[in-house]
C-alpha cells in the first residue's frame, strides 16, 4: 500500500465523528492493505511495533523537528519548527505546513529515497510505501551507539523528504506516538472482526494472548477463525497484567461463595518468562517484564537467578518483586523503584537494595496455556512449577516453597481479618481478595480481583475493656472493647483484635495496664480513659453490643492521646454514618 493512500485514509478517519463509521473506515483500510496489513493495523493506532515489543524508536521530539526542518529546506531550522509548533499546537499540522522534497543529502539516500523526486504538498510525489516507512523506522530503532542520533535524524529526513504534506502529517504523528485520529484498541478489534468476518470475542482472545494487532489481523484474514483460535501464548512475549479493583470483604463474600485471600505485596509487578531450551547451542532463557510489558530483565538479575534455580519447565509466571532488608523483611515500594529501571551499575544497585520475587499466578506451564483455567487451578499449577523437583510435593508446606505467594480459601470473615493482620505484621500492604473460580483476564481491572480498600471513615472510640492474650501474646492486652458516647453513658460497639503488631500490642499494654479496673480470668475491665481511632467496613444494627450497633471489620488505626473520652464519637454520629 502506498503511504499516500494510508495518509488519505487516516485523514478520512480523523474527520469522521461517528464511532461506527470510524470502525467501517478502519475495516476498509485493513481489507485493502494487502501485504502491508500488519503494519497498517499498527500505524492506524500510531504504533510502529507490536504492543508486546519493548523496542522503541528512541528518538526525541527535537530530533524529529530537526529532520522536518532539513527536509523543509535550507532556510528552515529546528527552532523554526518548534516555534511553529508552539503556534499551531500539533506536530501533524506543523509537518503538513511545509513543502517537502528535493533536499539532497546523505539522508535522502539512506532513507531509501531518491532525493530529487520528493513529494511536495501539491501531491506530485507519493512513491513512498507503507512498507518502506516501516522498514526505515525499524532501521532507525536499531541504530545504536555513537553517532546513532545523527543516523536517526538522517533516516527520518530521508522519509520526510519524500513525503507530501498529508504523508508528513501522519508520519510525524506516528514517529512521536501522537496519532490521535480517534482509533483505540477496541476500534481495531471490531474492524478486524468486520473486515475478515470473524467473531469479536475470538479476536479479543487472540489479542490477549498475542498483544499484536498486526499479527491478529493477518491471521484473521489468511487463516480465519481456526487460525485465531490456534493462537497461543508464547514464552518470551509478555501478556498484559490482570488488574485489581478496590473492594471490601463484605462485597467479596456476598458475591462469591468463598474468597481466595492472598497477601498484597508492596512492590512492583513482574512477569517472568522462562524457556528451558536445551538443544544445541542455546541456553535456558529467563526474561522479565514490567506491568507495562517493558523488558526489565537486565535490571533484575535476582529474578533471572530465581528462575534458573527453581524452574525446570517452560513457564510464564505473574508476581511482584519486593525489596527486602538483610533479615528478609519487606522494604517500602520506593526501594524497588530504585532497582526497576536501572540500566547501568546494576551490580552496585543490587548491593544497596536486594529484591526478591513472589509469584501469585501462572499463565503458562510446560506448553499449557492456563488463562482460561480457574484461579485455584492456576495456583495449584504455580505450586507444582515452583516446588523443588526432588521434594515430596505433598508433604511440603506452601510456606516453605520459595517464591510462592500463599493462598487461603475461606468464607469466614474472622479468618480473613486474621490473614490481613498477619500480612500487615509481616510488613506487607494488606490483602487481595480474589474470586477462586475466575479466569485470568489480561489488562482488565475487573471485579474478580479486589484490593482491600482502606477505610474511608474512622471513628474515635473509648476503650472500655480488653483480654489478656494467649501463647506468645500472654503478657499483652488485646481484643479491645470499644464504646461510643450516649449522653453520660458509654455504649459498646465492638471489639478490635486484629491489625495490631506485637510491638504495638506491647505499647498498648503499657498504656492501658494502669487503667485496669477489674479482672476476671483473661477478661479485663478498663477505666474509660483512652481513645482509639478505629476504621471499619460497615456499621450494622446488631443486638450483640449495648449500643445496638456493631462495627463490621473494625481495625485499629491509632491511639488518640489528644482526645479525652468526652471527645470520643457519639451514638448519634454512628447512627448518621450508618444511614449514609
Ligand atoms: P494497585 O497497584 O494498588 O492497583 O494494586 C494492584 C497491584 O498489587 C497489582 O498490580 C500487583 O502489582 C500488586 N500485588 C501485590 N500482591 C498481589 C497479589 N497477591 N495478587 C495480585 N496483585 C498483587
CSV table of N, CA, C and O and ligand atoms in Angstrom, one decimal, residues 241-244 262-269 291 319-320 360 405 429 432 434 445 449 451, ligand 1:
chain,number,residue,atom,x,y,z
A,241,UNK,N,-1.0,-7.4,32.2
A,241,UNK,CA,-1.3,-7.9,33.6
A,241,UNK,C,-2.8,-7.7,33.9
A,241,UNK,O,-3.4,-6.7,33.5
A,242,UNK,N,-3.3,-8.7,34.6
A,242,UNK,CA,-4.7,-8.6,35.1
A,242,UNK,C,-4.6,-7.6,36.3
A,242,UNK,O,-3.7,-7.6,37.1
A,243,UNK,N,-5.6,-6.7,36.4
A,243,UNK,CA,-5.6,-5.7,37.4
A,243,UNK,C,-6.7,-5.9,38.5
A,243,UNK,O,-7.6,-6.6,38.3
A,244,UNK,N,-6.5,-5.1,39.5
A,244,UNK,CA,-7.5,-5.3,40.6
A,244,UNK,C,-8.3,-4.0,40.8
A,244,UNK,O,-7.8,-2.9,40.5
A,262,UNK,N,-5.0,-13.5,49.5
A,262,UNK,CA,-3.6,-13.5,49.4
A,262,UNK,C,-3.0,-12.3,50.1
A,262,UNK,O,-3.7,-11.3,50.2
A,263,UNK,N,-1.8,-12.3,50.5
A,263,UNK,CA,-1.1,-11.1,50.9
A,263,UNK,C,-1.0,-10.1,49.7
A,263,UNK,O,-0.7,-10.6,48.6
A,264,UNK,N,-1.1,-8.8,50.0
A,264,UNK,CA,-0.8,-7.9,49.0
A,264,UNK,C,0.6,-7.3,49.2
A,264,UNK,O,0.9,-6.7,50.2
A,265,UNK,N,1.5,-7.7,48.3
A,265,UNK,CA,2.9,-7.3,48.5
A,265,UNK,C,3.1,-5.9,47.9
A,265,UNK,O,2.6,-5.6,46.9
A,266,UNK,N,3.9,-5.2,48.6
A,266,UNK,CA,4.2,-3.8,48.2
A,266,UNK,C,5.4,-3.7,47.4
A,266,UNK,O,6.5,-3.3,47.9
A,267,UNK,N,5.3,-4.0,46.2
A,267,UNK,CA,6.5,-4.0,45.3
A,267,UNK,C,6.1,-3.5,43.9
A,267,UNK,O,5.3,-2.6,43.7
A,268,UNK,N,6.7,-4.1,42.9
A,268,UNK,CA,6.4,-3.8,41.5
A,268,UNK,C,6.1,-5.1,40.8
A,268,UNK,O,6.7,-6.1,41.0
A,269,UNK,N,5.1,-5.0,39.9
A,269,UNK,CA,4.6,-6.2,39.2
A,269,UNK,C,5.7,-6.7,38.3
A,269,UNK,O,6.3,-5.9,37.6
A,291,UNK,N,4.9,-4.4,34.5
A,291,UNK,CA,3.4,-4.3,34.4
A,291,UNK,C,3.0,-3.7,33.0
A,291,UNK,O,2.0,-4.1,32.5
A,319,UNK,N,3.8,-12.1,39.1
A,319,UNK,CA,4.0,-11.8,40.5
A,319,UNK,C,4.5,-10.4,40.8
A,319,UNK,O,4.3,-9.5,40.0
A,320,UNK,N,5.1,-10.3,42.0
A,320,UNK,CA,5.6,-9.0,42.4
A,320,UNK,C,7.0,-9.1,42.9
A,320,UNK,O,7.4,-10.1,43.5
A,360,UNK,N,2.2,-15.1,42.3
A,360,UNK,CA,0.9,-15.4,42.7
A,360,UNK,C,0.0,-16.0,41.5
A,360,UNK,O,-1.1,-16.4,41.8
A,405,UNK,N,3.5,-17.3,46.5
A,405,UNK,CA,2.6,-16.5,47.3
A,405,UNK,C,1.5,-17.4,47.9
A,405,UNK,O,1.0,-18.2,47.2
A,429,UNK,N,1.3,-4.9,52.5
A,429,UNK,CA,0.4,-3.8,52.3
A,429,UNK,C,-1.0,-4.1,52.9
A,429,UNK,O,-1.8,-3.2,53.2
A,432,UNK,N,-5.3,-9.1,49.2
A,432,UNK,CA,-6.0,-9.1,48.0
A,432,UNK,C,-7.1,-10.2,48.2
A,432,UNK,O,-6.9,-11.3,48.7
A,434,UNK,N,-9.7,-12.5,45.9
A,434,UNK,CA,-9.9,-12.9,44.5
A,434,UNK,C,-11.0,-14.0,44.4
A,434,UNK,O,-11.2,-14.8,45.4
A,445,UNK,N,-9.3,-4.5,34.6
A,445,UNK,CA,-9.5,-4.1,36.0
A,445,UNK,C,-10.9,-4.5,36.4
A,445,UNK,O,-11.8,-3.8,36.4
A,449,UNK,N,-10.6,-9.5,41.0
A,449,UNK,CA,-9.5,-9.3,41.9
A,449,UNK,C,-9.8,-8.0,42.6
A,449,UNK,O,-10.1,-7.0,42.0
A,451,UNK,N,-8.5,-5.3,45.7
A,451,UNK,CA,-7.5,-5.0,46.7
A,451,UNK,C,-8.4,-4.4,47.8
A,451,UNK,O,-9.3,-3.6,47.6
B,1,LIG,P1,-2.7,-1.3,42.9
B,1,LIG,O1,-1.4,-1.1,42.3
B,1,LIG,O2,-2.9,-0.6,44.2
B,1,LIG,O3,-3.8,-1.1,41.8
B,1,LIG,O4,-2.8,-2.8,43.3
B,1,LIG,C1,-2.7,-3.9,42.4
B,1,LIG,C2,-1.3,-4.3,42.4
B,1,LIG,O5,-0.9,-5.0,43.6
B,1,LIG,C3,-1.0,-5.4,41.3
B,1,LIG,O6,-0.9,-4.8,40.1
B,1,LIG,C4,0.2,-6.0,41.8
B,1,LIG,O7,1.4,-5.3,41.4
B,1,LIG,C5,0.2,-5.8,43.4
B,1,LIG,N1,0.0,-7.1,44.1
B,1,LIG,C6,0.6,-7.4,45.3
B,1,LIG,N2,0.3,-8.6,45.8
B,1,LIG,C7,-0.6,-9.1,44.9
B,1,LIG,C8,-1.3,-10.3,44.9
B,1,LIG,N3,-1.2,-11.2,45.8
B,1,LIG,N4,-2.1,-10.5,43.8
B,1,LIG,C9,-2.3,-9.6,42.8
B,1,LIG,N5,-1.6,-8.4,42.8
B,1,LIG,C10,-0.8,-8.2,43.8
